[in-house]
Amino acid sequence: MPSEKKISSASDCISFMQAGCELKKVRPNSRIYNRFFTLDTDLQALRWEPSKKDLEKAKLDIAAIKEIRLGKNTETFRNNGLADQICEDCAFSILHGENYESLDLVANSADVANIWVSGLRYLVSRSKQPHDFMEGNQNTPRFMWLKTVFEAADIDGNGIMLEDTSVELIKQLNPTLKESKIRLKFKEIQKSKEKLTTRVTEEEFCEAFCELCTRPEVYFLLVQISKNKEYLDANDLMLFLEAEQGVTHITEDMCLDIIRRYELSEEGRQKGFLAIDGFTQYLLSPECDIFDPEQKKVAQDMSQPLSHYYINASHNTYLIEDQFRGPADVNGYVRALKMGCRSIELDVNDGSDNEPILCNRNNMTTHLSFRSVIEVINKFAFVASEYPLILCLGNHCSLAQQKVMVQQMKKVFGSKLYTEAPLPSESYLPSPEKLKRMIIVKGKKLPSDPDVLEGEVTDEDEEAEMSRRMSVDYNGEQKQIWLCRELSDLVSICKSVQYRDFELSMKSQNYWEICSFSETEASRIANEYPEDFVNYNKKFLSRVYPSAMRIDSSNLNPQDFWNCGCQIVAMNFQTPGPMMDLHTGWFLQNGGCGYVLRPSIMRDEVSYFSANTKGIVPGVSPLVLHIKIISGQNFPKPKGACAKGDVIDPYVCIEIHGIPADCSEQRTKTVQQNSDNPIFDETFEFQVNLPELAMIRFVVLDDDYIGDEFIGQYTIPFECLQPGYRHVPLRSFVGDIMEHVTLFVHIAITNRSGGGKPQKRSLSVRMGKKVRECTMLRNIGLKTIDDIFKIAVHPLREAIDMRENMQNAIVSVKELCGLPPIASLKQCLLTLSSRLITSDSTPSVSLVMKDNFPYLEPLGAIPDVQKKMLAAYDLMIQESRFLIEMADTVQEKIVQCQKAGMEFHEELHNLGAKEGLKGRKLSKATESFAWNITVLKGQGDLLKNAKNEALENMKQIQLACLSCGLSKAPSSSAEAKSKRSLEAIEEKEGGEDSGKL
């Protein structure tokens, strides 16, 4: 079985196929049969038994095979009633004969399916010289390289070396391998040859290296993208990067540079090819990391008001243990600031010798001088981020020591202290960009009367306040403390005030005032008034801190409050776990600067969004996330596991965090007793309704654990995912990156997927009805405004129809090409060209540019199969063309309705009152108005984006047609015409802002 011997070459695949195995044969009539399939010893035919047919008829000649498809990508699979029960990664189809009939099969594992697909593709591509590989692996580039490595280490030149030397040599080439595993492999090889020696020959060294260092899943991928060679050339690599990895503007020179940097053999570097070991190194490199490199630097607009950002915030920053008995430690500030934290807490008390101190009032044995803490803060404030730092000051000092605090802060922070008085003429807080390298003090403030030098304010002691509220004799009054004018004057744009209710806040709260909410209070408000909470947070900062009941310093779920737009959700940085993983993962984006711009639907003055939404968000197009968990590498034993061997049984959980409609979790099967390279090969699909708020958490667990099951995790914002084949660097329980511990995955994001009959399509196609419901305009109950919105109904329907028709046409082309929905159009054109170019390399169709759109015209009579494909291709071009030519007109109608509606925004309450609307009815009218504006803005933006996508598709299709040879014999005039067409498409894209084609 593949689990017993790794597949590391084409001959391994052929040997397995000749031995044969059981496969399920799928028929169009929904029947499935078990058959034993083998490859003839002469490699000329595939046979199966039992069969009612004559033995000579129960076979398929290799020469008749046209194409091999992995996955459920034929009509038989799409229309089979049992298709939903068949694993996508175990299914494959063999297309044969002039009419492209399909033999549809299902293996008992994805590994076995990959062996058959790789072996058959190799045989088909080598049909003219079928016995080449029978010479073995001795002449492959990889073996030639290994021989040079062995010879360089073989000082005596005897072609033999000590086992110790061989072990050390393999460890140098692959540092992740355990010495015991290498020695065991040498013993296996020598036992099979009935040798008892501690010396290793060149052949044994090469065999051991290939079996130990070949990852089968990478080998199958290499064979697939290299068109069945055992190495990649620059063209193969370029196609892989463009079509699979989503890399744009890639050149042959860039690919050759990658080969020179990662290929291990000198011959490969000189000739420009990448063999399996170099390709594996490349896939493991930072260049193939799952995290988008653009997000490793500040990539978002930093000029918006402070209230429009999520802010990385710490609770009880001075603690490095739990809040019940943990000592105060200055390293809490160092850790938080190095992690990009932009809001830290200082609980200051009176100390001896008129020196303010910070301490945990549950553990008074250790304390820190206030001065030493602010000196550390000053040193590390802008190491990880240059954007503003908020000091949440918990002031419990006497007036005398408050004045000492002020003196020390002014001396240490100097000009970094932001004390400018807010301007009443403004409506929003300054931006992070404007406040760069500034330190903002959050705290209580005295009335503006300069003659008042001191006065009473409510206490900022949150834990004590919660305790008082829970006591029997609590009378609703807050404790008062004295505040001096000097400390009050350090507070400018973060003045602490108490929350009463949203109606009062929206009328009388100033934009520079901030409310703090306990976790319990914030949860109640989020459940009872989700829309109001979101609207409140558009203008004002709100801070949420953990419940005082969390004496172990456990963490709240920050996502619950981010969904409501709460900017400052304070976390106990000293407590690792799933909640801290979410927080750390979220703030990795935007260069880890501690500020993340909220979704526009949560920032726009007039927009509708509910934190508790259980469905599609109005004005936002849902996306489908396709994740294939392929394999794991070098999983450690869980740290807290009790006495148990080193063997683990890993499985992977994929968690989606976001708005309630997006929260989901799925898991892989368990792989028994494999920590080095467990193969999972399972694909999952998730609908994501609000991608800007979604996060993905990969968690690896041990299914056979004693004491502790946690192996590793990685959390990443949806917006930071890179498509294609990626390695996920797993983190330990405390958040440290674990060296060489990774998950190998494939990521794809689509806005539609599936095919075949509607009930057979994947979940994203089934959501069409819900999407339309969420783009319907609501009746407000005010005739003047409703009449304006009615005008938008037709253009809205047009916009949705155009986008859906184009997407459906693209899906049809992918289906006819036998490709999954996640495939790119470039992959479609490659598959299409393989069928439209005859055996003598002449195309049966030609690329013809009509009005700068890439049509394909037949050069003479073509078979029905090709006619069907060309008809689907033509429909895709027509639908794309219609959208490109009509988008601006339809979008303009939508925008005009939106503008006309917005003119009534300020007068909405007065109009409602005149019509007799009040209370709940008036609130409902306001909500429906915001809903309609959100739908119009969202659909207008989606149509604009669809046009840009269509233009890019046309350009990519034309380039792909040219590179695949789907054009007439090249001539200077034809080339010039083609170049002019490309330029015309680019001009259309460039003219987007002006609205002209």
mmCIF file of C-alpha atoms in Angstrom, residues 18-273:
data_model
loop_
_atom_site.group_PDB
_atom_site.id
_atom_site.type_symbol
_atom_site.label_atom_id
_atom_site.label_comp_id
_atom_site.label_asym_id
_atom_site.label_seq_id
_atom_site.Cartn_x
_atom_site.Cartn_y
_atom_site.Cartn_z
ATOM 1 C CA GLN A 18 0.587 -3.307 -12.466
ATOM 2 C CA ALA A 19 -0.026 -4.938 -9.079
ATOM 3 C CA GLY A 20 -3.555 -3.552 -9.308
ATOM 4 C CA CYS A 21 -6.177 -2.529 -6.764
ATOM 5 C CA GLU A 22 -9.913 -2.270 -6.311
ATOM 6 C CA LEU A 23 -11.638 0.850 -7.684
ATOM 7 C CA LYS A 24 -15.314 1.794 -7.816
ATOM 8 C CA LYS A 25 -16.690 2.203 -11.325
ATOM 9 C CA VAL A 26 -19.409 4.885 -11.516
ATOM 10 C CA ARG A 27 -22.142 4.676 -14.146
ATOM 11 C CA PRO A 28 -24.532 7.461 -15.312
ATOM 12 C CA ASN A 29 -27.547 5.442 -14.063
ATOM 13 C CA SER A 30 -26.462 6.104 -10.443
ATOM 14 C CA ARG A 31 -25.032 2.616 -10.090
ATOM 15 C CA ILE A 32 -21.581 1.961 -8.671
ATOM 16 C CA TYR A 33 -19.643 -1.280 -9.167
ATOM 17 C CA ASN A 34 -16.517 -2.603 -7.435
ATOM 18 C CA ARG A 35 -13.913 -3.725 -9.976
ATOM 19 C CA PHE A 36 -10.271 -4.802 -9.760
ATOM 20 C CA PHE A 37 -8.153 -2.700 -12.133
ATOM 21 C CA THR A 38 -4.672 -3.555 -13.377
ATOM 22 C CA LEU A 39 -2.195 -2.230 -15.926
ATOM 23 C CA ASP A 40 -0.892 -4.732 -18.469
ATOM 24 C CA THR A 41 2.747 -5.741 -18.081
ATOM 25 C CA ASP A 42 3.433 -4.335 -21.582
ATOM 26 C CA LEU A 43 1.858 -1.022 -20.465
ATOM 27 C CA GLN A 44 -0.482 -0.940 -23.443
ATOM 28 C CA ALA A 45 -3.877 -1.347 -21.761
ATOM 29 C CA LEU A 46 -5.883 -0.968 -18.584
ATOM 30 C CA ARG A 47 -8.049 -3.984 -17.605
ATOM 31 C CA TRP A 48 -10.761 -4.656 -15.044
ATOM 32 C CA GLU A 49 -12.603 -7.670 -13.663
ATOM 33 C CA PRO A 50 -15.096 -9.111 -13.080
ATOM 34 C CA SER A 51 -16.933 -8.046 -16.218
ATOM 35 C CA LYS A 52 -19.781 -9.382 -18.329
ATOM 36 C CA LYS A 53 -17.747 -8.386 -21.341
ATOM 37 C CA ASP A 54 -15.235 -10.580 -23.097
ATOM 38 C CA LEU A 55 -11.812 -10.316 -21.413
ATOM 39 C CA GLU A 56 -10.491 -8.566 -24.517
ATOM 40 C CA LYS A 57 -13.305 -6.019 -24.300
ATOM 41 C CA ALA A 58 -13.021 -5.289 -20.564
ATOM 42 C CA LYS A 59 -10.030 -3.117 -21.222
ATOM 43 C CA LEU A 60 -9.033 0.357 -22.313
ATOM 44 C CA ASP A 61 -6.062 0.941 -24.597
ATOM 45 C CA ILE A 62 -3.650 3.558 -23.293
ATOM 46 C CA ALA A 63 -3.384 4.904 -26.858
ATOM 47 C CA ALA A 64 -7.142 5.733 -26.815
ATOM 48 C CA ILE A 65 -6.896 7.910 -23.697
ATOM 49 C CA LYS A 66 -7.386 11.603 -24.409
ATOM 50 C CA GLU A 67 -7.368 13.086 -20.917
ATOM 51 C CA ILE A 68 -7.263 12.152 -17.221
ATOM 52 C CA ARG A 69 -9.216 14.338 -14.780
ATOM 53 C CA LEU A 70 -8.873 14.386 -11.010
ATOM 54 C CA GLY A 71 -12.066 15.072 -9.036
ATOM 55 C CA LYS A 72 -15.776 14.838 -9.882
ATOM 56 C CA ASN A 73 -15.507 16.775 -13.129
ATOM 57 C CA THR A 74 -17.587 14.884 -15.713
ATOM 58 C CA GLU A 75 -21.310 14.744 -16.529
ATOM 59 C CA THR A 76 -21.495 11.252 -14.981
ATOM 60 C CA PHE A 77 -20.272 12.510 -11.624
ATOM 61 C CA ARG A 78 -22.285 15.727 -11.755
ATOM 62 C CA ASN A 79 -25.558 13.938 -12.520
ATOM 63 C CA ASN A 80 -25.085 10.795 -10.436
ATOM 64 C CA GLY A 81 -27.559 10.616 -7.570
ATOM 65 C CA LEU A 82 -24.862 9.285 -5.243
ATOM 66 C CA ALA A 83 -22.271 11.929 -6.188
ATOM 67 C CA ASP A 84 -22.634 13.769 -2.871
ATOM 68 C CA GLN A 85 -21.449 10.629 -1.062
ATOM 69 C CA ILE A 86 -18.278 10.398 -3.167
ATOM 70 C CA CYS A 87 -15.149 12.139 -1.910
ATOM 71 C CA GLU A 88 -13.946 14.791 -4.389
ATOM 72 C CA ASP A 89 -10.282 13.903 -3.822
ATOM 73 C CA CYS A 90 -10.796 10.151 -4.373
ATOM 74 C CA ALA A 91 -12.603 10.554 -7.716
ATOM 75 C CA PHE A 92 -10.987 10.593 -11.172
ATOM 76 C CA SER A 93 -12.085 10.105 -14.779
ATOM 77 C CA ILE A 94 -10.417 8.735 -17.906
ATOM 78 C CA LEU A 95 -11.689 10.349 -21.136
ATOM 79 C CA HIS A 96 -11.141 8.229 -24.219
ATOM 80 C CA GLY A 97 -12.085 7.909 -27.866
ATOM 81 C CA GLU A 98 -12.939 10.585 -30.394
ATOM 82 C CA ASN A 99 -16.162 11.450 -28.533
ATOM 83 C CA TYR A 100 -14.404 11.846 -25.200
ATOM 84 C CA GLU A 101 -16.383 9.106 -23.439
ATOM 85 C CA SER A 102 -15.598 8.883 -19.729
ATOM 86 C CA LEU A 103 -14.609 5.999 -17.485
ATOM 87 C CA ASP A 104 -15.403 7.360 -14.021
ATOM 88 C CA LEU A 105 -13.652 5.815 -11.038
ATOM 89 C CA VAL A 106 -13.356 6.245 -7.275
ATOM 90 C CA ALA A 107 -10.342 5.076 -5.272
ATOM 91 C CA ASN A 108 -10.438 4.121 -1.590
ATOM 92 C CA SER A 109 -8.130 7.061 -0.767
ATOM 93 C CA ALA A 110 -6.908 10.292 -2.358
ATOM 94 C CA ASP A 111 -3.377 8.835 -2.324
ATOM 95 C CA VAL A 112 -4.425 5.890 -4.531
ATOM 96 C CA ALA A 113 -6.333 8.233 -6.889
ATOM 97 C CA ASN A 114 -3.203 10.380 -7.252
ATOM 98 C CA ILE A 115 -1.099 7.312 -8.105
ATOM 99 C CA TRP A 116 -3.467 6.261 -10.913
ATOM 100 C CA VAL A 117 -3.813 9.798 -12.274
ATOM 101 C CA SER A 118 -0.044 10.459 -12.217
ATOM 102 C CA GLY A 119 0.803 7.028 -13.674
ATOM 103 C CA LEU A 120 -1.781 7.244 -16.469
ATOM 104 C CA ARG A 121 -0.797 10.807 -17.398
ATOM 105 C CA TYR A 122 2.821 9.686 -17.546
ATOM 106 C CA LEU A 123 1.928 6.726 -19.798
ATOM 107 C CA VAL A 124 -0.190 8.879 -22.136
ATOM 108 C CA SER A 125 2.513 11.532 -22.481
ATOM 109 C CA ARG A 126 5.140 8.827 -23.077
ATOM 110 C CA SER A 127 3.009 6.697 -25.434
ATOM 111 C CA LYS A 128 5.543 7.100 -28.237
ATOM 112 C CA GLN A 129 8.359 5.766 -26.047
ATOM 113 C CA PRO A 130 6.567 3.736 -23.380
ATOM 114 C CA HIS A 131 9.587 1.869 -22.055
ATOM 115 C CA ASP A 132 11.758 4.858 -21.215
ATOM 116 C CA PHE A 133 11.026 4.768 -17.524
ATOM 117 C CA MET A 134 11.769 1.031 -17.326
ATOM 118 C CA GLU A 135 15.424 1.955 -17.355
ATOM 119 C CA GLY A 136 14.744 3.012 -13.744
ATOM 120 C CA ASN A 137 15.639 6.199 -11.996
ATOM 121 C CA GLN A 138 19.382 6.020 -12.461
ATOM 122 C CA ASN A 139 19.576 8.675 -15.185
ATOM 123 C CA THR A 140 17.140 11.224 -13.785
ATOM 124 C CA PRO A 141 18.497 14.677 -12.878
ATOM 125 C CA ARG A 142 17.798 13.936 -9.232
ATOM 126 C CA PHE A 143 19.920 10.765 -9.177
ATOM 127 C CA MET A 144 22.718 12.459 -11.071
ATOM 128 C CA TRP A 145 22.750 15.191 -8.385
ATOM 129 C CA LEU A 146 22.688 12.664 -5.522
ATOM 130 C CA LYS A 147 25.627 10.834 -7.084
ATOM 131 C CA THR A 148 27.685 14.035 -7.125
ATOM 132 C CA VAL A 149 26.754 14.665 -3.465
ATOM 133 C CA PHE A 150 27.814 11.113 -2.539
ATOM 134 C CA GLU A 151 31.043 11.284 -4.521
ATOM 135 C CA ALA A 152 31.996 14.602 -2.915
ATOM 136 C CA ALA A 153 31.600 13.041 0.536
ATOM 137 C CA ASP A 154 33.307 9.764 -0.458
ATOM 138 C CA ILE A 155 36.863 10.902 0.322
ATOM 139 C CA ASP A 156 38.447 7.526 -0.488
ATOM 140 C CA GLY A 157 36.596 7.236 -3.800
ATOM 141 C CA ASN A 158 35.618 3.623 -3.113
ATOM 142 C CA GLY A 159 31.917 4.128 -3.804
ATOM 143 C CA ILE A 160 31.143 3.178 -0.216
ATOM 144 C CA MET A 161 31.011 5.094 3.084
ATOM 145 C CA LEU A 162 30.280 4.582 6.771
ATOM 146 C CA GLU A 163 26.647 4.575 7.800
ATOM 147 C CA ASP A 164 27.376 7.400 10.273
ATOM 148 C CA THR A 165 28.705 9.569 7.426
ATOM 149 C CA SER A 166 25.668 8.767 5.246
ATOM 150 C CA VAL A 167 23.282 9.615 8.085
ATOM 151 C CA GLU A 168 25.028 12.934 8.658
ATOM 152 C CA LEU A 169 24.957 13.712 4.925
ATOM 153 C CA ILE A 170 21.185 13.102 4.643
ATOM 154 C CA LYS A 171 20.595 15.223 7.772
ATOM 155 C CA GLN A 172 22.537 18.080 6.132
ATOM 156 C CA LEU A 173 20.334 17.823 3.045
ATOM 157 C CA ASN A 174 17.113 17.549 5.087
ATOM 158 C CA PRO A 175 17.496 18.893 8.665
ATOM 159 C CA THR A 176 13.917 17.940 9.618
ATOM 160 C CA LEU A 177 14.641 14.182 9.490
ATOM 161 C CA LYS A 178 15.289 12.307 12.743
ATOM 162 C CA GLU A 179 18.517 10.339 12.914
ATOM 163 C CA SER A 180 16.722 7.214 14.151
ATOM 164 C CA LYS A 181 14.464 7.243 11.097
ATOM 165 C CA ILE A 182 17.420 7.500 8.686
ATOM 166 C CA ARG A 183 19.249 4.599 10.398
ATOM 167 C CA LEU A 184 16.082 2.484 10.317
ATOM 168 C CA LYS A 185 15.732 3.111 6.579
ATOM 169 C CA PHE A 186 19.324 1.952 5.933
ATOM 170 C CA LYS A 187 18.639 -1.217 7.950
ATOM 171 C CA GLU A 188 15.462 -1.897 5.907
ATOM 172 C CA ILE A 189 17.350 -1.501 2.621
ATOM 173 C CA GLN A 190 20.246 -3.683 3.733
ATOM 174 C CA LYS A 191 17.897 -6.347 5.125
ATOM 175 C CA SER A 192 16.056 -6.513 1.791
ATOM 176 C CA LYS A 193 19.441 -7.223 0.168
ATOM 177 C CA GLU A 194 20.381 -9.664 2.957
ATOM 178 C CA LYS A 195 23.399 -7.545 3.907
ATOM 179 C CA LEU A 196 24.788 -7.125 7.399
ATOM 180 C CA THR A 197 27.155 -4.184 7.298
ATOM 181 C CA THR A 198 27.536 -0.642 8.625
ATOM 182 C CA ARG A 199 28.704 0.635 5.246
ATOM 183 C CA VAL A 200 26.489 2.227 2.615
ATOM 184 C CA THR A 201 26.868 2.093 -1.182
ATOM 185 C CA GLU A 202 26.060 4.936 -3.547
ATOM 186 C CA GLU A 203 22.912 3.137 -4.746
ATOM 187 C CA GLU A 204 21.715 2.561 -1.162
ATOM 188 C CA PHE A 205 22.357 6.191 -0.265
ATOM 189 C CA CYS A 206 20.289 7.396 -3.244
ATOM 190 C CA GLU A 207 17.479 4.940 -2.489
ATOM 191 C CA ALA A 208 17.331 5.924 1.188
ATOM 192 C CA PHE A 209 17.324 9.656 0.384
ATOM 193 C CA CYS A 210 14.542 9.326 -2.196
ATOM 194 C CA GLU A 211 12.318 7.263 0.092
ATOM 195 C CA LEU A 212 12.885 9.527 3.101
ATOM 196 C CA CYS A 213 12.847 12.937 1.426
ATOM 197 C CA THR A 214 10.157 12.577 -1.252
ATOM 198 C CA ARG A 215 6.819 13.927 -0.180
ATOM 199 C CA PRO A 216 4.318 12.020 -2.379
ATOM 200 C CA GLU A 217 1.823 14.904 -2.440
ATOM 201 C CA VAL A 218 4.522 17.265 -3.760
ATOM 202 C CA TYR A 219 5.659 14.656 -6.297
ATOM 203 C CA PHE A 220 2.088 14.283 -7.647
ATOM 204 C CA LEU A 221 1.815 18.074 -7.913
ATOM 205 C CA LEU A 222 5.170 18.317 -9.720
ATOM 206 C CA VAL A 223 4.167 15.671 -12.266
ATOM 207 C CA GLN A 224 0.819 17.375 -12.827
ATOM 208 C CA ILE A 225 2.193 20.858 -13.515
ATOM 209 C CA SER A 226 5.271 19.695 -15.439
ATOM 210 C CA LYS A 227 3.101 17.876 -17.994
ATOM 211 C CA ASN A 228 4.320 14.512 -16.701
ATOM 212 C CA LYS A 229 8.034 15.258 -16.510
ATOM 213 C CA GLU A 230 9.902 14.821 -13.239
ATOM 214 C CA TYR A 231 11.102 18.419 -13.176
ATOM 215 C CA LEU A 232 9.779 21.920 -13.948
ATOM 216 C CA ASP A 233 11.244 24.201 -16.591
ATOM 217 C CA ALA A 234 10.772 27.989 -16.534
ATOM 218 C CA ASN A 235 7.559 27.796 -18.625
ATOM 219 C CA ASP A 236 6.026 25.183 -16.311
ATOM 220 C CA LEU A 237 6.875 27.300 -13.286
ATOM 221 C CA MET A 238 5.475 30.462 -14.906
ATOM 222 C CA LEU A 239 2.189 28.722 -15.660
ATOM 223 C CA PHE A 240 2.012 27.329 -12.108
ATOM 224 C CA LEU A 241 2.576 30.770 -10.587
ATOM 225 C CA GLU A 242 0.007 32.478 -12.840
ATOM 226 C CA ALA A 243 -2.737 29.854 -12.949
ATOM 227 C CA GLU A 244 -2.469 28.307 -9.476
ATOM 228 C CA GLN A 245 -0.701 30.767 -7.205
ATOM 229 C CA GLY A 246 -2.395 33.921 -8.486
ATOM 230 C CA VAL A 247 0.892 35.724 -9.180
ATOM 231 C CA THR A 248 0.639 38.530 -11.734
ATOM 232 C CA HIS A 249 3.245 40.095 -14.021
ATOM 233 C CA ILE A 250 5.507 37.051 -13.798
ATOM 234 C CA THR A 251 8.305 36.754 -16.387
ATOM 235 C CA GLU A 252 10.547 33.939 -17.567
ATOM 236 C CA ASP A 253 13.562 35.669 -16.004
ATOM 237 C CA MET A 254 11.794 35.761 -12.624
ATOM 238 C CA CYS A 255 11.116 32.022 -12.902
ATOM 239 C CA LEU A 256 14.747 31.311 -13.812
ATOM 240 C CA ASP A 257 15.776 33.325 -10.764
ATOM 241 C CA ILE A 258 13.549 31.154 -8.544
ATOM 242 C CA ILE A 259 15.103 28.037 -10.099
ATOM 243 C CA ARG A 260 18.641 29.349 -9.488
ATOM 244 C CA ARG A 261 17.818 30.074 -5.832
ATOM 245 C CA TYR A 262 16.051 26.818 -4.958
ATOM 246 C CA GLU A 263 17.350 24.070 -7.270
ATOM 247 C CA LEU A 264 19.917 21.943 -5.422
ATOM 248 C CA SER A 265 21.813 20.517 -8.414
ATOM 249 C CA GLU A 266 24.363 22.541 -10.358
ATOM 250 C CA GLU A 267 23.098 20.999 -13.607
ATOM 251 C CA GLY A 268 19.534 22.104 -12.848
ATOM 252 C CA ARG A 269 20.600 25.656 -12.061
ATOM 253 C CA GLN A 270 22.561 25.878 -15.328
ATOM 254 C CA LYS A 271 19.902 24.272 -17.552
ATOM 255 C CA GLY A 272 16.981 26.021 -15.830
ATOM 256 C CA PHE A 273 14.975 23.180 -14.336
#
